[in-house]
Amino acid sequence: MLRSILFSFAPDSYRYAVREVREVFPGEYRIERLGADLGRISEHPFAIDRLAAACDEGRIMFVRHLTLELAGYPLDDLPNGQELATTVLEAVPGRSVAVQTWTDGAGTGGSYYHLLGDALESRGVGVSRSGQDMIVSCIEVGKQLIVGTNRRDHSLSDWPGGRMRLARSEERVSRSEFKLEEVIATFGLALPAGGKAVDLGAAPGGWTRILRQHGQEVWSVDPGSLDQRLRGDRRIHHAATTAGRFFAANRVRFDVVVNDMRMDQVMSARMMLDAAAHLRRGGLVIVTLKGGGKNPLDGARRGMDVLRQEYAVLHARQLHHNRNEITVVARHG
C-alpha cells in the first residue's frame, strides 16, 4: 500500500487544496486536516510524483509542500534521537539528508532538528537544512510528532512545509520583494543575462530592485514614485504613467514582464495580453493574480484562462509570501 501523503497549504486555503486534488485525481480515498496548514491523503491510488507534477504544472495551486508519512509519535512518548535515526535510515538511501522541522502554527521545531540531526551525524550521515536530494520532515501537529521523507524534486519546496524564510535587510524597498525572490527560487527561474524587463505597478520599486539583482535593465511603470535608493541606477527607467499609456508609446522589446498590480485576476491577466505584443518570443512572465473574494480558486482559473490566449502557463501556486493571491509563471509564444 502507498504511504500516506502529507501536504501543506495556507491556513485559509485548505478547502481549495482539497477541491483541486479531488478534481485532478478523482476516486475514493481519504483527505483529512491535521492542523492549521497540514493535511493528510491516505488510501490513495496515485504516487506522490504524479501529485507533485500536477502541483508543479499549476493544475493544483493551493498545495505548497509534500512529504510521505513515515511514522508518528505522541509528544509525551517520543523516541530518542537514535531510535528516530534508525527509523529514518531504514527509509532513506544515501549518506546525506536535509532535515526540515516545523510546528503547527508559526514555530520552527528547532529542537527536533538537533535531536534527529545529531543522531544522524553520529552515524556518519551528512545533515543540512536544505540542498539535499532527500528531505526528512519532522512536524509537530496537535499532540504528535509526524516524520516524513521525500525526494526534493517531489517536495515542491526546499523549505520546511514550504515556509520560505528570507532575511530582512536595510536594502529592501518593500515586503513585496519576498514574493518575487520566492518564485524565482522555488521554480528555478533563470532570467536572461543582460535582459530587458518591464515592471508593471512598480512603485516603490521592490520588484525592480530584485530584477536588477538578476542583471536586468528595468523599465519601472507606475505613476507613483520609486524609492530614492533606486533613482541613481542608470539601468532603471521610471515611466511615471499607467501601463496602458506606457505600452501605447513603447518601442522596446522585453525579455521579462512582471506584474504585481492591485487589480482583480481577469483585469490583471488582460493587461498581460497587452504586454505580449512588447515581449520577445519565449519571453518570461511573472504575475500575481490577486483576490477572488469568496472563491479565489475559480477567480485564479478565470485569470489563467485569459493568460493562455497568449502564453503557455508553466507554474501557478499560492506561495508562502502570497496572501490572497496566486503567482503565475508563463512563457510567451
Tab-separated table of C-alpha atoms in Angstrom:
chain	number	residue	atom	x	y	z
A	1	MET	CA	0.000	0.000	0.000
A	2	LEU	CA	1.226	3.501	-0.793
A	3	ARG	CA	2.333	5.606	2.151
A	4	SER	CA	0.068	8.480	3.164
A	5	ILE	CA	0.947	11.874	1.691
A	6	LEU	CA	1.232	14.919	3.937
A	7	PHE	CA	0.597	18.264	2.256
A	8	SER	CA	0.797	21.857	3.448
A	9	PHE	CA	-1.289	24.884	2.460
A	10	ALA	CA	-2.154	28.389	3.609
A	11	PRO	CA	-4.446	28.169	6.681
A	12	ASP	CA	-7.390	29.710	4.786
A	13	SER	CA	-6.916	27.575	1.671
A	14	TYR	CA	-7.497	24.006	2.841
A	15	ARG	CA	-10.854	23.613	1.068
A	16	TYR	CA	-9.397	24.839	-2.224
A	17	ALA	CA	-6.443	22.466	-1.987
A	18	VAL	CA	-8.792	19.546	-1.320
A	19	ARG	CA	-11.069	20.517	-4.185
A	20	GLU	CA	-8.138	20.709	-6.610
A	21	VAL	CA	-6.693	17.355	-5.557
A	22	ARG	CA	-10.047	15.620	-5.924
A	23	GLU	CA	-10.688	17.198	-9.321
A	24	VAL	CA	-7.282	16.166	-10.684
A	25	PHE	CA	-7.372	12.729	-9.029
A	26	PRO	CA	-10.995	11.521	-8.838
A	27	GLY	CA	-11.770	8.372	-6.880
A	28	GLU	CA	-12.346	7.024	-3.404
A	29	TYR	CA	-9.668	7.972	-0.896
A	30	ARG	CA	-9.406	9.928	2.315
A	31	ILE	CA	-8.282	13.521	2.882
A	32	GLU	CA	-8.208	14.950	6.399
A	33	ARG	CA	-6.997	18.118	8.037
A	34	LEU	CA	-4.404	17.574	10.760
A	35	GLY	CA	-3.618	21.170	11.700
A	36	ALA	CA	-3.700	24.811	10.620
A	37	ASP	CA	-1.628	24.188	7.492
A	38	LEU	CA	-1.162	20.409	7.298
A	39	GLY	CA	-3.342	17.720	5.726
A	40	ARG	CA	-3.086	14.009	5.000
A	41	ILE	CA	-4.095	11.997	1.914
A	42	SER	CA	-4.464	8.289	2.642
A	43	GLU	CA	-5.699	5.141	0.889
A	44	HIS	CA	-4.977	6.900	-2.402
A	45	PRO	CA	-4.287	5.203	-5.765
A	46	PHE	CA	-1.723	7.711	-7.082
A	47	ALA	CA	2.002	8.063	-6.375
A	48	ILE	CA	3.467	11.248	-4.962
A	49	ASP	CA	5.367	12.018	-8.158
A	50	ARG	CA	2.070	12.375	-10.022
A	51	LEU	CA	0.717	14.709	-7.353
A	52	ALA	CA	3.939	16.730	-7.393
A	53	ALA	CA	3.786	17.042	-11.196
A	54	ALA	CA	0.188	18.331	-11.041
A	55	CYS	CA	1.254	20.932	-8.477
A	56	ASP	CA	4.353	21.946	-10.406
A	57	GLU	CA	2.369	22.410	-13.617
A	58	GLY	CA	-0.199	24.649	-11.905
A	59	ARG	CA	-3.102	22.190	-12.128
A	60	ILE	CA	-3.078	22.203	-8.315
A	61	MET	CA	-2.303	25.696	-6.996
A	62	PHE	CA	-3.086	25.641	-3.289
A	63	VAL	CA	-0.673	22.891	-2.159
A	64	ARG	CA	2.750	24.166	-1.032
A	65	HIS	CA	4.757	21.173	0.153
A	66	LEU	CA	4.612	17.375	0.031
A	67	THR	CA	6.139	14.534	2.024
A	68	LEU	CA	5.435	10.838	2.520
A	69	GLU	CA	4.402	9.939	6.051
A	70	LEU	CA	6.910	7.581	7.653
A	71	ALA	CA	5.989	7.463	11.350
A	72	GLY	CA	4.064	9.255	14.071
A	73	TYR	CA	4.703	9.540	17.813
A	74	PRO	CA	2.765	11.041	20.732
A	75	LEU	CA	4.583	14.045	22.153
A	76	ASP	CA	4.530	12.560	25.641
A	77	ASP	CA	6.252	9.372	24.454
A	78	LEU	CA	8.830	10.415	21.862
A	79	PRO	CA	11.666	8.048	20.958
A	80	ASN	CA	15.215	9.207	21.496
A	81	GLY	CA	17.328	10.551	18.670
A	82	GLN	CA	18.984	7.223	17.875
A	83	GLU	CA	15.632	5.468	17.569
A	84	LEU	CA	14.381	8.217	15.254
A	85	ALA	CA	17.558	7.937	13.202
A	86	THR	CA	17.092	4.172	12.823
A	87	THR	CA	13.552	4.684	11.507
A	88	VAL	CA	14.707	7.330	9.035
A	89	LEU	CA	17.702	5.362	7.760
A	90	GLU	CA	15.510	2.349	7.003
A	91	ALA	CA	13.571	4.548	4.534
A	92	VAL	CA	16.192	6.973	3.193
A	93	PRO	CA	19.021	5.815	0.922
A	94	GLY	CA	22.284	7.714	0.667
A	95	ARG	CA	24.581	9.338	3.181
A	96	SER	CA	23.249	12.883	3.279
A	97	VAL	CA	19.822	14.356	4.011
A	98	ALA	CA	18.131	17.666	4.683
A	99	VAL	CA	16.279	17.730	7.999
A	100	GLN	CA	13.414	20.210	7.992
A	101	THR	CA	11.309	20.824	11.081
A	102	TRP	CA	8.285	22.953	11.862
A	103	THR	CA	5.304	23.100	14.168
A	104	ASP	CA	1.616	23.691	13.609
A	105	GLY	CA	1.276	27.468	13.576
A	106	ALA	CA	4.435	29.558	13.380
A	107	GLY	CA	7.044	27.508	15.253
A	108	THR	CA	10.261	26.189	13.706
A	109	GLY	CA	10.609	22.980	15.712
A	110	GLY	CA	14.328	23.603	16.117
A	111	SER	CA	14.696	21.110	18.980
A	112	TYR	CA	13.666	18.267	16.647
A	113	TYR	CA	16.301	19.323	14.144
A	114	HIS	CA	19.025	18.883	16.741
A	115	LEU	CA	17.502	15.682	18.162
A	116	LEU	CA	17.437	13.908	14.808
A	117	GLY	CA	20.313	15.728	13.130
A	118	ASP	CA	22.812	14.964	15.889
A	119	ALA	CA	21.833	11.298	15.883
A	120	LEU	CA	22.182	11.000	12.114
A	121	GLU	CA	25.557	12.747	12.130
A	122	SER	CA	26.799	10.344	14.813
A	123	ARG	CA	26.172	7.585	12.252
A	124	GLY	CA	28.155	9.314	9.541
A	125	VAL	CA	25.206	10.869	7.712
A	126	GLY	CA	25.662	14.423	6.457
A	127	VAL	CA	22.861	16.695	7.673
A	128	SER	CA	21.861	20.159	6.465
A	129	ARG	CA	18.680	22.211	6.385
A	130	SER	CA	18.312	22.221	2.582
A	131	GLY	CA	20.070	21.454	-0.675
A	132	GLN	CA	19.969	17.635	-0.470
A	133	ASP	CA	18.268	15.127	-2.762
A	134	MET	CA	16.340	13.642	0.171
A	135	ILE	CA	14.337	15.632	2.742
A	136	VAL	CA	13.306	14.378	6.178
A	137	SER	CA	10.398	16.379	7.621
A	138	CYS	CA	9.589	16.487	11.342
A	139	ILE	CA	6.257	18.168	12.051
A	140	GLU	CA	4.745	18.826	15.452
A	141	VAL	CA	0.986	18.984	14.971
A	142	GLY	CA	-1.663	18.530	17.630
A	143	LYS	CA	-0.234	16.192	20.255
A	144	GLN	CA	2.047	14.250	17.948
A	145	LEU	CA	5.281	14.402	16.015
A	146	ILE	CA	4.976	13.169	12.442
A	147	VAL	CA	8.062	12.196	10.444
A	148	GLY	CA	8.010	12.183	6.653
A	149	THR	CA	10.523	11.611	3.871
A	150	ASN	CA	10.533	12.647	0.248
A	151	ARG	CA	12.783	13.418	-2.678
A	152	ARG	CA	13.445	17.126	-3.029
A	153	ASP	CA	12.173	17.178	-6.627
A	154	HIS	CA	8.809	15.848	-5.405
A	155	SER	CA	8.547	18.160	-2.381
A	156	LEU	CA	7.603	21.400	-4.236
A	157	SER	CA	9.757	23.490	-1.885
A	158	ASP	CA	13.149	23.082	-0.211
A	159	TRP	CA	11.866	24.855	2.909
A	160	PRO	CA	10.091	23.333	5.923
A	161	GLY	CA	6.459	22.917	4.914
A	162	GLY	CA	7.056	25.354	2.069
A	163	ARG	CA	7.603	28.190	4.564
A	164	MET	CA	10.356	30.108	2.842
A	165	ARG	CA	12.176	32.456	5.236
A	166	LEU	CA	14.071	35.360	3.707
A	167	ALA	CA	16.247	37.790	5.625
A	168	ARG	CA	15.127	41.354	6.115
A	169	SER	CA	17.743	43.968	5.326
A	170	GLU	CA	18.100	47.722	5.071
A	171	GLU	CA	18.402	47.437	1.294
A	172	ARG	CA	14.888	46.114	0.914
A	173	VAL	CA	12.432	48.568	-0.586
A	174	SER	CA	9.195	46.702	0.211
A	175	ARG	CA	7.860	43.437	1.577
A	176	SER	CA	6.680	42.505	-1.911
A	177	GLU	CA	10.290	41.680	-2.814
A	178	PHE	CA	9.920	38.412	-0.912
A	179	LYS	CA	7.268	37.253	-3.385
A	180	LEU	CA	9.495	37.696	-6.431
A	181	GLU	CA	12.501	36.161	-4.706
A	182	GLU	CA	10.427	33.164	-3.676
A	183	VAL	CA	9.020	32.467	-7.136
A	184	ILE	CA	12.469	32.713	-8.751
A	185	ALA	CA	13.973	30.336	-6.179
A	186	THR	CA	11.048	27.899	-5.992
A	187	PHE	CA	10.791	27.320	-9.730
A	188	GLY	CA	14.495	27.761	-10.503
A	189	LEU	CA	13.850	30.575	-12.955
A	190	ALA	CA	16.820	31.803	-14.976
A	191	LEU	CA	16.408	35.392	-16.155
A	192	PRO	CA	18.342	36.147	-19.360
A	193	ALA	CA	21.752	37.710	-18.816
A	194	GLY	CA	21.617	41.393	-19.716
A	195	GLY	CA	17.893	41.158	-20.418
A	196	LYS	CA	15.322	43.907	-20.593
A	197	ALA	CA	12.432	43.735	-18.133
A	198	VAL	CA	9.306	45.779	-17.505
A	199	ASP	CA	7.851	46.002	-14.002
A	200	LEU	CA	4.149	46.916	-14.080
A	201	GLY	CA	2.851	48.636	-10.959
A	202	ALA	CA	6.431	49.067	-9.815
A	203	ALA	CA	6.263	51.671	-7.013
A	204	PRO	CA	8.027	51.834	-4.646
A	205	GLY	CA	10.346	49.539	-6.602
A	206	GLY	CA	10.742	46.277	-4.688
A	207	TRP	CA	10.397	44.012	-7.723
A	208	THR	CA	12.511	46.405	-9.759
A	209	ARG	CA	15.326	46.020	-7.233
A	210	ILE	CA	15.177	42.217	-7.427
A	211	LEU	CA	15.155	42.314	-11.234
A	212	ARG	CA	18.273	44.472	-11.157
A	213	GLN	CA	19.941	41.941	-8.851
A	214	HIS	CA	19.300	39.379	-11.585
A	215	GLY	CA	21.046	41.508	-14.198
A	216	GLN	CA	18.020	43.042	-15.898
A	217	GLU	CA	17.700	46.547	-17.290
A	218	VAL	CA	14.313	47.587	-15.945
A	219	TRP	CA	11.512	49.863	-17.115
A	220	SER	CA	9.523	50.593	-13.946
A	221	VAL	CA	5.967	51.592	-14.811
A	222	ASP	CA	3.918	53.346	-12.131
A	223	PRO	CA	2.514	56.862	-11.622
A	224	GLY	CA	3.888	56.676	-8.075
A	225	SER	CA	7.467	57.421	-7.077
A	226	LEU	CA	10.277	54.921	-6.792
A	227	ASP	CA	12.304	54.631	-3.612
A	228	GLN	CA	15.123	57.176	-3.612
A	229	ARG	CA	17.716	54.388	-3.334
A	230	LEU	CA	16.809	53.289	-6.865
A	231	ARG	CA	16.891	56.691	-8.529
A	232	GLY	CA	20.627	56.772	-9.171
A	233	ASP	CA	20.657	53.491	-11.117
A	234	ARG	CA	21.051	54.326	-14.805
A	235	ARG	CA	19.650	50.950	-15.818
A	236	ILE	CA	16.315	51.693	-14.156
A	237	HIS	CA	13.949	53.783	-16.308
A	238	HIS	CA	10.969	55.093	-14.376
A	239	ALA	CA	7.886	55.623	-16.549
A	240	ALA	CA	5.576	57.665	-14.310
A	241	THR	CA	2.411	56.626	-16.122
A	242	THR	CA	-0.141	53.839	-16.349
A	243	ALA	CA	0.608	50.513	-18.000
A	244	GLY	CA	-1.830	51.216	-20.853
A	245	ARG	CA	-0.232	54.542	-21.725
A	246	PHE	CA	3.242	53.079	-21.416
A	247	PHE	CA	2.531	50.313	-23.912
A	248	ALA	CA	0.840	52.737	-26.308
A	249	ALA	CA	4.123	54.666	-26.611
A	250	ASN	CA	6.679	51.894	-26.036
A	251	ARG	CA	9.130	50.755	-28.727
A	252	VAL	CA	11.289	48.422	-26.601
A	253	ARG	CA	11.118	44.623	-26.868
A	254	PHE	CA	11.322	42.976	-23.457
A	255	ASP	CA	12.606	39.618	-22.263
A	256	VAL	CA	10.675	39.657	-18.985
A	257	VAL	CA	7.394	41.213	-17.836
A	258	VAL	CA	6.364	41.179	-14.168
A	259	ASN	CA	3.070	42.375	-12.750
A	260	ASP	CA	2.171	42.748	-9.067
A	261	MET	CA	-0.586	45.319	-9.602
A	262	ARG	CA	-3.575	45.554	-7.282
A	263	MET	CA	-6.436	44.596	-9.573
A	264	ASP	CA	-8.653	41.559	-9.962
A	265	GLN	CA	-7.437	38.446	-11.713
A	266	VAL	CA	-9.103	38.970	-15.079
A	267	MET	CA	-8.143	42.639	-15.382
A	268	SER	CA	-4.553	41.853	-14.456
A	269	ALA	CA	-4.441	38.991	-16.972
A	270	ARG	CA	-5.845	41.221	-19.707
A	271	MET	CA	-3.084	43.726	-19.021
A	272	MET	CA	-0.638	40.905	-19.706
A	273	LEU	CA	-2.290	40.358	-23.087
A	274	ASP	CA	-1.391	43.975	-23.905
A	275	ALA	CA	2.168	43.257	-22.750
A	276	ALA	CA	2.505	40.261	-25.092
A	277	ALA	CA	2.972	42.468	-28.159
A	278	HIS	CA	6.026	44.015	-26.479
A	279	LEU	CA	7.607	40.743	-25.346
A	280	ARG	CA	10.145	38.714	-27.263
A	281	ARG	CA	9.097	35.237	-28.356
A	282	GLY	CA	9.921	32.902	-25.490
A	283	GLY	CA	9.859	35.802	-23.035
A	284	LEU	CA	9.043	35.165	-19.395
A	285	VAL	CA	6.030	36.488	-17.487
A	286	ILE	CA	5.500	36.553	-13.713
A	287	VAL	CA	2.139	37.836	-12.489
A	288	THR	CA	0.249	37.708	-9.203
A	289	LEU	CA	-3.471	37.074	-9.601
A	290	LYS	CA	-4.996	38.738	-6.569
A	291	GLY	CA	-8.205	38.461	-4.620
A	292	GLY	CA	-11.049	36.271	-5.732
A	293	GLY	CA	-13.457	37.125	-2.937
A	294	LYS	CA	-15.286	34.038	-1.709
A	295	ASN	CA	-13.859	31.832	-4.468
A	296	PRO	CA	-10.173	32.535	-5.174
A	297	LEU	CA	-9.734	29.189	-6.938
A	298	ASP	CA	-12.249	29.916	-9.693
A	299	GLY	CA	-11.063	33.520	-9.876
A	300	ALA	CA	-7.487	32.401	-10.460
A	301	ARG	CA	-8.642	29.932	-13.090
A	302	ARG	CA	-10.501	32.690	-14.953
A	303	GLY	CA	-7.362	34.806	-14.944
A	304	MET	CA	-5.267	31.911	-16.207
A	305	ASP	CA	-7.765	31.217	-19.000
A	306	VAL	CA	-7.187	34.781	-20.179
A	307	LEU	CA	-3.402	34.415	-19.932
A	308	ARG	CA	-3.488	31.264	-22.054
A	309	GLN	CA	-4.679	33.312	-25.018
A	310	GLU	CA	-1.073	34.489	-25.429
A	311	TYR	CA	1.039	32.444	-23.009
A	312	ALA	CA	1.889	28.906	-22.003
A	313	VAL	CA	1.395	28.680	-18.243
A	314	LEU	CA	4.422	26.949	-16.696
A	315	HIS	CA	3.641	27.202	-12.965
A	316	ALA	CA	0.905	28.562	-10.718
A	317	ARG	CA	0.955	28.384	-6.925
A	318	GLN	CA	-0.066	30.126	-3.753
A	319	LEU	CA	3.439	30.617	-2.350
A	320	HIS	CA	4.372	31.301	1.263
A	321	HIS	CA	4.709	35.055	0.699
A	322	ASN	CA	1.458	35.279	-1.218
A	323	ARG	CA	-1.605	36.287	0.749
A	324	ASN	CA	-4.917	36.090	-1.097
A	325	GLU	CA	-3.239	35.608	-4.448
A	326	ILE	CA	-1.660	33.113	-6.824
A	327	THR	CA	1.694	33.623	-8.532
A	328	VAL	CA	1.737	32.526	-12.174
A	329	VAL	CA	4.798	31.945	-14.324
A	330	ALA	CA	4.222	31.791	-18.081
A	331	ARG	CA	6.139	31.948	-21.343
A	332	HIS	CA	5.220	33.842	-24.496
A	333	GLY	CA	4.954	32.105	-27.830
